[in-house]
CSV table of C-alpha atoms and ligand atoms in Angstrom, one decimal:
chain,number,residue,atom,x,y,z
L,212,MET,CA,99.3,-8.6,-1.4
L,213,THR,CA,98.6,-5.6,-3.5
L,214,SER,CA,97.5,-5.2,-7.1
L,215,PHE,CA,99.7,-2.1,-7.5
L,216,ARG,CA,103.3,-2.0,-8.6
L,217,ASP,CA,106.2,-1.8,-6.1
L,218,ASN,CA,107.3,1.7,-5.2
L,219,LEU,CA,104.2,3.3,-6.7
L,220,PHE,CA,104.3,6.0,-3.9
L,221,GLU,CA,108.1,6.4,-3.7
L,222,GLY,CA,108.9,10.0,-2.8
L,223,LYS,CA,105.3,10.7,-1.7
L,224,THR,CA,104.1,11.8,1.8
L,225,ALA,CA,100.9,10.6,3.3
L,226,PHE,CA,99.1,11.7,6.4
L,227,VAL,CA,96.2,9.6,7.9
L,228,ALA,CA,94.1,11.3,10.5
L,229,GLY,CA,92.6,8.5,12.7
L,230,GLY,CA,95.3,6.2,11.2
L,231,THR,CA,96.2,4.5,14.5
L,232,SER,CA,93.8,1.6,14.3
L,233,GLY,CA,91.4,-0.3,12.1
L,234,ILE,CA,90.7,0.6,8.5
L,235,ASN,CA,92.7,3.8,8.5
L,236,LEU,CA,95.7,2.0,9.9
L,237,GLY,CA,95.4,-0.6,7.1
L,238,ILE,CA,95.5,2.3,4.6
L,239,ALA,CA,98.6,3.7,6.3
L,240,LYS,CA,100.3,0.4,6.2
L,241,ARG,CA,99.6,-0.1,2.5
L,242,PHE,CA,100.8,3.3,1.5
L,243,ALA,CA,104.0,2.7,3.5
L,244,GLN,CA,104.5,-0.7,1.7
L,245,LEU,CA,104.2,1.1,-1.6
L,246,GLY,CA,107.0,3.5,-0.6
L,247,ALA,CA,105.3,6.5,0.8
L,248,LYS,CA,106.6,8.4,3.9
L,249,VAL,CA,103.7,7.9,6.3
L,250,ALA,CA,102.4,9.7,9.4
L,251,VAL,CA,99.3,8.8,11.4
L,252,ALA,CA,97.5,10.6,14.3
L,253,GLY,CA,94.9,9.8,16.9
L,254,ARG,CA,94.0,11.1,20.3
L,255,ASP,CA,96.0,8.5,22.3
L,256,PRO,CA,99.8,9.1,22.0
L,257,ASP,CA,100.8,5.6,23.1
L,258,LYS,CA,98.4,4.0,20.5
L,259,ALA,CA,99.9,6.3,17.9
L,260,GLN,CA,103.4,5.2,18.7
L,261,ARG,CA,102.3,1.5,18.6
L,262,ALA,CA,100.7,2.1,15.2
L,263,ALA,CA,103.8,3.8,13.8
L,264,ALA,CA,105.9,0.8,15.0
L,265,GLU,CA,103.4,-1.6,13.3
L,266,ILE,CA,103.5,0.3,10.1
L,267,GLY,CA,107.3,0.3,10.1
L,268,HIS,CA,109.2,2.1,7.2
L,269,ASP,CA,110.1,5.0,9.6
L,270,ALA,CA,106.4,6.0,10.0
L,271,ILE,CA,105.6,8.7,12.5
L,272,GLY,CA,102.8,8.5,15.1
L,273,LEU,CA,101.4,11.7,16.5
L,274,SER,CA,98.7,12.7,18.9
L,275,GLY,CA,95.9,15.3,18.2
L,276,ASP,CA,92.2,15.6,18.4
L,277,VAL,CA,90.6,16.4,15.0
L,278,ARG,CA,87.9,18.4,16.9
L,279,ASP,CA,90.5,20.9,17.8
L,280,TYR,CA,91.5,22.9,14.7
L,281,ASP,CA,94.8,24.3,16.2
L,282,ALA,CA,95.8,20.8,17.5
L,283,ILE,CA,95.3,19.0,14.2
L,284,ARG,CA,96.8,21.9,12.2
L,285,GLY,CA,99.9,21.6,14.5
L,286,VAL,CA,100.1,17.9,13.9
L,287,MET,CA,100.1,18.5,10.1
L,288,GLU,CA,102.7,21.2,10.3
L,289,THR,CA,104.9,18.7,12.1
L,290,VAL,CA,104.2,16.1,9.4
L,291,ALA,CA,105.1,18.5,6.6
L,292,GLY,CA,108.1,19.7,8.5
L,293,LYS,CA,109.5,16.2,9.0
L,294,LEU,CA,108.4,14.4,5.9
L,295,GLY,CA,107.8,17.2,3.3
L,296,ALA,CA,104.7,18.6,1.7
L,297,MET,CA,101.9,16.2,1.8
L,298,ASP,CA,100.8,14.4,-1.3
L,299,PHE,CA,98.0,12.4,0.3
L,300,VAL,CA,95.8,13.2,3.2
L,301,ILE,CA,93.2,10.7,4.5
L,302,SER,CA,90.6,11.9,7.0
L,303,GLY,CA,89.3,8.8,8.7
L,304,ALA,CA,88.8,9.7,12.4
L,305,ALA,CA,85.3,8.8,13.6
L,306,GLY,CA,83.3,7.9,16.7
L,307,ASN,CA,80.1,5.9,16.8
L,308,PHE,CA,77.7,4.0,19.1
L,309,LEU,CA,74.2,2.7,18.8
L,310,ALA,CA,71.6,4.9,20.4
L,311,PRO,CA,68.1,6.1,19.6
L,312,VAL,CA,67.6,9.9,19.3
L,313,LEU,CA,65.7,9.8,22.6
L,314,GLY,CA,68.6,8.0,24.2
L,315,MET,CA,71.1,10.5,23.0
L,316,SER,CA,71.9,13.8,24.7
L,317,ALA,CA,72.7,16.9,22.7
L,318,ASN,CA,76.3,16.4,23.6
L,319,ALA,CA,76.2,12.8,22.4
L,320,PHE,CA,74.9,13.9,19.0
L,321,ARG,CA,77.4,16.8,18.9
L,322,THR,CA,80.3,14.6,19.8
L,323,VAL,CA,80.0,12.3,16.8
L,324,VAL,CA,79.2,15.2,14.4
L,325,ASP,CA,82.2,17.0,15.8
L,326,ILE,CA,84.6,14.1,15.3
L,327,ASP,CA,83.4,12.9,11.9
L,328,LEU,CA,82.2,16.1,10.1
L,329,ASN,CA,83.9,19.0,11.8
L,330,GLY,CA,87.0,16.8,12.1
L,331,THR,CA,87.1,16.3,8.4
L,332,PHE,CA,86.6,20.0,7.8
L,333,ASN,CA,89.5,20.7,10.2
L,334,VAL,CA,91.8,18.2,8.6
L,335,PHE,CA,91.2,19.3,5.0
L,336,ARG,CA,91.0,23.1,5.8
L,337,GLY,CA,94.1,22.8,7.8
L,338,CYS,CA,96.2,20.9,5.3
L,339,HIS,CA,95.7,23.0,2.1
L,340,ASP,CA,98.8,25.1,2.3
L,341,LEU,CA,100.9,22.1,3.4
L,342,LEU,CA,100.0,20.0,0.3
L,343,SER,CA,102.2,19.2,-2.6
L,344,ARG,CA,100.3,21.0,-5.4
L,345,PRO,CA,99.3,20.3,-8.1
L,346,GLY,CA,98.6,16.6,-7.8
L,347,ALA,CA,97.6,16.2,-4.1
L,348,SER,CA,94.9,13.7,-3.4
L,349,LEU,CA,92.6,13.8,-0.3
L,350,ILE,CA,90.3,11.1,0.8
L,351,ALA,CA,87.5,11.2,3.4
L,352,ILE,CA,86.3,8.0,4.9
L,353,THR,CA,82.5,8.2,4.8
L,354,ALA,CA,79.9,5.4,5.2
L,355,GLY,CA,76.7,4.1,3.8
L,356,GLN,CA,74.8,5.9,6.6
L,357,ALA,CA,75.4,9.0,4.6
L,358,VAL,CA,72.9,7.9,2.0
L,359,ASN,CA,70.7,5.3,3.7
L,360,ALA,CA,69.0,6.3,7.0
L,361,SER,CA,69.7,3.9,9.8
L,362,ALA,CA,67.9,3.8,13.1
L,363,LEU,CA,70.1,4.3,16.2
L,364,GLN,CA,72.5,6.2,14.0
L,365,ALA,CA,71.2,9.7,13.7
L,366,HIS,CA,74.6,11.2,14.6
L,367,ALA,CA,76.6,9.1,12.2
L,368,CYS,CA,74.0,9.5,9.4
L,369,ALA,CA,74.0,13.3,9.7
L,370,ALA,CA,77.8,13.5,10.1
L,371,LYS,CA,78.6,11.2,7.1
L,372,ALA,CA,76.0,12.9,4.9
L,373,GLY,CA,77.7,16.2,5.6
L,374,ILE,CA,81.1,14.7,4.7
L,375,ASN,CA,79.8,13.6,1.4
L,376,GLN,CA,78.7,17.1,0.5
L,377,LEU,CA,81.9,18.6,1.9
L,378,ILE,CA,83.9,16.3,-0.5
L,379,ARG,CA,81.9,17.6,-3.4
L,380,VAL,CA,82.2,21.3,-2.5
L,381,LEU,CA,86.0,20.9,-1.9
L,382,ALA,CA,86.4,19.2,-5.3
L,383,LEU,CA,84.7,22.2,-6.9
L,384,GLU,CA,86.7,24.8,-5.0
L,385,TRP,CA,90.2,23.1,-5.1
L,386,GLY,CA,90.2,21.5,-8.5
L,387,PRO,CA,92.3,21.3,-10.6
L,388,ASP,CA,95.2,21.4,-8.1
L,389,VAL,CA,93.8,19.0,-5.5
L,390,ARG,CA,91.5,16.0,-6.0
L,391,ILE,CA,89.1,15.2,-3.2
L,392,ASN,CA,87.2,11.9,-3.0
L,393,GLY,CA,85.5,9.7,-0.5
L,394,ILE,CA,85.5,6.0,0.3
L,395,SER,CA,82.4,4.4,1.7
L,396,PRO,CA,83.4,1.1,3.2
L,397,GLY,CA,80.7,-1.5,3.8
L,398,PRO,CA,80.9,-3.6,7.0
L,399,ILE,CA,84.5,-4.5,7.5
L,400,ALA,CA,85.6,-7.5,9.5
L,401,ASP,CA,87.8,-7.1,12.6
L,402,THR,CA,87.1,-3.4,13.2
L,403,GLU,CA,86.0,-1.4,16.2
L,404,GLY,CA,83.1,0.0,14.0
L,405,MET,CA,81.6,-3.5,13.4
L,406,LYS,CA,82.2,-4.5,17.1
L,407,ARG,CA,79.9,-1.6,18.0
L,408,LEU,CA,77.3,-2.0,15.2
L,409,ALA,CA,77.0,-5.8,15.1
L,410,PRO,CA,78.1,-7.0,18.5
L,411,ASP,CA,76.6,-10.5,18.4
L,412,ALA,CA,76.8,-13.5,16.0
L,413,ALA,CA,73.1,-13.5,15.1
L,414,THR,CA,73.3,-9.8,13.9
L,415,ARG,CA,76.3,-10.6,11.9
L,416,GLU,CA,74.8,-13.7,10.2
L,417,ALA,CA,71.6,-11.7,9.2
L,418,HIS,CA,73.9,-9.0,7.9
L,419,TYR,CA,75.8,-11.3,5.5
L,420,ALA,CA,72.7,-12.5,3.7
L,421,ARG,CA,71.7,-8.9,2.8
L,422,ILE,CA,75.0,-8.1,1.1
L,423,ALA,CA,75.5,-9.0,-2.6
L,424,MET,CA,78.9,-10.4,-1.9
L,425,LYS,CA,77.6,-12.4,1.1
L,426,ARG,CA,80.5,-11.5,3.3
L,427,TRP,CA,82.0,-8.6,5.2
L,428,GLY,CA,84.9,-6.8,3.6
L,429,ARG,CA,88.6,-6.9,4.6
L,430,ILE,CA,90.6,-3.9,5.8
L,431,GLU,CA,93.1,-4.6,3.0
L,432,GLU,CA,90.3,-4.2,0.4
L,433,VAL,CA,89.5,-0.7,1.6
L,434,ALA,CA,93.2,0.1,1.5
L,435,GLU,CA,93.4,-1.0,-2.1
L,436,SER,CA,90.6,1.5,-3.0
L,437,ALA,CA,92.6,4.3,-1.3
L,438,VAL,CA,95.7,3.4,-3.3
L,439,PHE,CA,93.7,3.5,-6.5
L,440,LEU,CA,92.2,6.9,-5.7
L,441,CYS,CA,95.7,8.3,-5.0
L,442,SER,CA,97.3,6.6,-8.0
L,443,PRO,CA,97.8,8.1,-11.5
L,444,ALA,CA,95.0,5.8,-12.6
L,445,ALA,CA,92.5,8.1,-10.8
L,446,ALA,CA,94.0,11.3,-12.2
L,447,TYR,CA,90.6,12.5,-13.6
L,448,ILE,CA,88.5,11.4,-10.6
L,449,THR,CA,87.4,14.0,-8.1
L,450,GLY,CA,84.3,14.7,-6.1
L,451,THR,CA,83.2,11.0,-6.1
L,452,ILE,CA,82.4,8.6,-3.4
L,453,LEU,CA,83.8,5.1,-4.1
L,454,ASP,CA,81.6,2.4,-2.4
L,455,CYS,CA,83.9,-0.4,-1.3
L,456,ASP,CA,81.1,-2.4,0.2
L,457,GLY,CA,80.4,-5.6,-1.6
L,458,GLY,CA,77.2,-4.1,-2.9
L,459,SER,CA,75.8,-3.2,0.5
L,460,GLN,CA,74.3,0.0,-0.7
L,461,ILE,CA,72.5,-1.3,-3.8
L,462,GLY,CA,69.7,-3.1,-2.0
L,463,ASP,CA,68.9,-6.2,0.1
L,464,ALA,CA,70.4,-9.3,-1.6
L,465,SER,CA,68.5,-11.7,0.7
L,466,ARG,CA,65.3,-10.8,-1.1
L,467,GLY,CA,66.6,-12.5,-4.3
L,468,ASP,CA,67.7,-15.7,-2.6
L,469,PRO,CA,65.9,-18.7,-4.2
L,470,ALA,CA,66.3,-20.5,-0.8
L,471,ARG,CA,63.8,-18.0,0.6
L,472,GLY,CA,61.4,-18.5,-2.3
L,473,MET,CA,61.5,-14.9,-3.4
L,474,ALA,CA,63.6,-15.1,-6.5
X,610,LIG,P1,88.6,2.7,14.7
X,610,LIG,O1,89.5,1.5,14.7
X,610,LIG,O2,87.9,3.0,15.9
X,610,LIG,O3,89.5,4.0,14.2
X,610,LIG,C1,89.2,5.3,14.6
X,610,LIG,C2,90.4,6.1,14.6
X,610,LIG,O4,90.1,7.4,14.8
X,610,LIG,C3,91.4,5.7,15.7
X,610,LIG,O5,92.7,5.8,15.2
X,610,LIG,C4,91.1,6.7,16.8
X,610,LIG,O6,92.3,6.8,17.6
X,610,LIG,C5,90.9,7.9,15.9
X,610,LIG,N1,90.0,8.9,16.5
X,610,LIG,C6,88.8,8.8,17.1
X,610,LIG,N2,88.4,10.0,17.6
X,610,LIG,C7,89.4,10.9,17.3
X,610,LIG,C8,89.5,12.3,17.4
X,610,LIG,N3,88.6,13.0,18.1
X,610,LIG,N4,90.6,12.9,17.0
X,610,LIG,C9,91.6,12.2,16.4
X,610,LIG,N5,91.5,10.8,16.2
X,610,LIG,C10,90.4,10.2,16.6
X,610,LIG,O7,87.5,2.6,13.5
X,610,LIG,P2,87.2,1.7,12.2
X,610,LIG,O8,86.0,0.9,12.5
X,610,LIG,O9,88.4,1.2,11.6
X,610,LIG,O10,86.6,2.9,11.3
X,610,LIG,C11,87.5,3.7,10.5
X,610,LIG,C12,86.7,4.6,9.6
X,610,LIG,O11,86.0,3.9,8.7
X,610,LIG,C13,85.7,5.6,10.3
X,610,LIG,O12,85.7,6.8,9.5
X,610,LIG,C14,84.4,4.9,10.1
X,610,LIG,O13,83.3,5.7,10.2
X,610,LIG,C15,84.6,4.3,8.7
X,610,LIG,N6,83.7,3.1,8.5
X,610,LIG,C16,84.0,2.0,9.1
X,610,LIG,C17,83.2,0.8,8.8
X,610,LIG,C18,83.5,-0.5,9.5
X,610,LIG,O14,83.0,-1.5,9.1
X,610,LIG,N7,84.3,-0.5,10.6
X,610,LIG,C19,82.2,0.9,7.9
X,610,LIG,C20,82.0,2.1,7.2
X,610,LIG,C21,82.8,3.2,7.5
X,610,LIG,P3,92.1,7.4,19.1
X,610,LIG,O15,91.0,6.6,19.8
X,610,LIG,O16,93.4,7.2,19.8
X,610,LIG,O17,91.7,8.8,19.0
X,611,LIG,N1,74.7,5.9,24.1
X,611,LIG,C1,74.3,7.1,24.4
X,611,LIG,N2,75.2,8.2,24.6
X,611,LIG,C2,76.5,7.9,24.6
X,611,LIG,C3,77.0,6.6,24.4
X,611,LIG,C4,76.1,5.6,24.1
X,611,LIG,N3,76.5,4.3,23.9
X,611,LIG,N4,78.4,6.7,24.4
X,611,LIG,C5,78.7,8.0,24.7
X,611,LIG,N5,77.6,8.7,24.8
X,611,LIG,C6,77.5,10.1,25.2
X,611,LIG,C7,78.1,10.4,26.5
X,611,LIG,O1,77.2,10.1,27.6
X,611,LIG,C8,78.3,11.9,26.4
X,611,LIG,O2,77.2,12.6,26.5
X,611,LIG,P1,76.8,13.4,28.0
X,611,LIG,O3,77.9,14.3,28.2
X,611,LIG,O4,75.5,14.1,27.7
X,611,LIG,O5,76.7,12.3,29.0
X,611,LIG,C9,78.7,12.1,24.9
X,611,LIG,O6,78.2,10.9,24.3
X,611,LIG,C10,80.2,12.1,24.7
X,611,LIG,O7,80.8,11.0,25.4
X,611,LIG,P2,82.3,11.0,25.8
X,611,LIG,O8,82.6,9.7,26.3
X,611,LIG,O9,82.6,12.2,26.7
X,611,LIG,O10,83.1,11.4,24.4
X,611,LIG,P3,84.5,11.1,24.0
X,611,LIG,O11,84.9,12.3,23.2
X,611,LIG,O12,85.4,10.8,25.2
X,611,LIG,O13,84.5,9.8,23.1
X,611,LIG,C11,82.9,8.6,21.6
X,611,LIG,C12,83.8,9.8,21.8
X,611,LIG,C13,81.7,8.6,22.6
X,611,LIG,C14,82.4,8.6,20.2
X,611,LIG,C15,83.7,7.3,21.9
X,611,LIG,O14,82.9,6.2,21.7
X,611,LIG,C16,85.0,7.1,21.1
X,611,LIG,O15,86.0,7.6,21.5
X,611,LIG,N6,84.9,6.5,19.9
X,611,LIG,C17,86.1,6.3,19.0
X,611,LIG,C18,86.1,4.9,18.5
X,611,LIG,C19,84.9,4.5,17.6
X,611,LIG,O16,83.8,4.9,17.9
X,611,LIG,N7,85.2,3.7,16.6
X,611,LIG,C20,84.2,3.4,15.6
X,611,LIG,C21,84.3,4.2,14.4
X,611,LIG,S1,83.0,3.8,13.3
């Protein structure tokens, strides 16, 4: 189900870096359902092929590492060559694991920053002359760690904070031809990210109570935010970060729970 009209993205081309699983795959599926020609990429070529088959609508699955500028540039040249100039580019590739700074080697820190932040730079820097301009819309998938410090997440906090500023700088430099925005998902059910960050039931239960909406989000809900940001309804929106997070970032909702006597 979508809130947007059929064929909203007819004639448009969308590329999703890191679109071979999870939230980003959900975005790719929704864009294809709305008529866009879609390509996705990840490191694993077989996973990319499976994702393309799952998306349907003649989607293309390619393999490339966002840490390697030439590789991801080559992927996007292929996409533009096969599907036409890109109207929408989503940069969502990421890596994460829980580790304290003292349990993290320099390479561990660098690896996450390289995938998330440098990868987003590479995708956006590399796509500019392949975009359909004016009117292109770029989205980076960021996270609440960009704003709220989180123990065991030094790498992701630093990387996502960098992404938020990159979004703003690009909006300044590439407006009015190209809009650049971010989506900051809250905890989203059935994703690799939350398997890693909240691996057990007790952690998950404690988590729900702190969220204003008292639940985790759904992949489809993040996809709807991406559709909105690429739709004509968002024509005057650039350089913003859209929190699609059930109120996760506004504070700890469990502190206002009358059942806890703290209302
Ligand atoms: P996921 O399923 O693990 O998706 C990660 C995607 O990125 C996969 O397609 C993966 O494919 C690809 N990828 C990883 N490293 C790559 C690299 N070096 N080069 C190219 N592709 C690479 O993750 P998810 O949990 O859905 O998260 C998706 C995005 O949402 C991430 O940006 C994450 O930070 C953000 N986010 C997630 C949550 C959540 O609740 N899950 C919350 C806030 C923000 P390969 O492994 O084949 O490369
Ligand atoms: N704790 C501490 N260090 C860790 C770690 C952990 N749980 N997992 C990996 N590392 C370290 C490795 O030991 C290595 O450092 P070293 O060379 O000093 O030993 C470094 O991180 C790189 O690991 P490597 O496995 O070589 O990286 P990779 O490029 O093959 O994979 C990861 C990248 C580590 C981010 C991997 O988890 C991944 O591919 N993630 C993608 C999926 C994902 O994270 N999804 C959620 C998105 S929110």
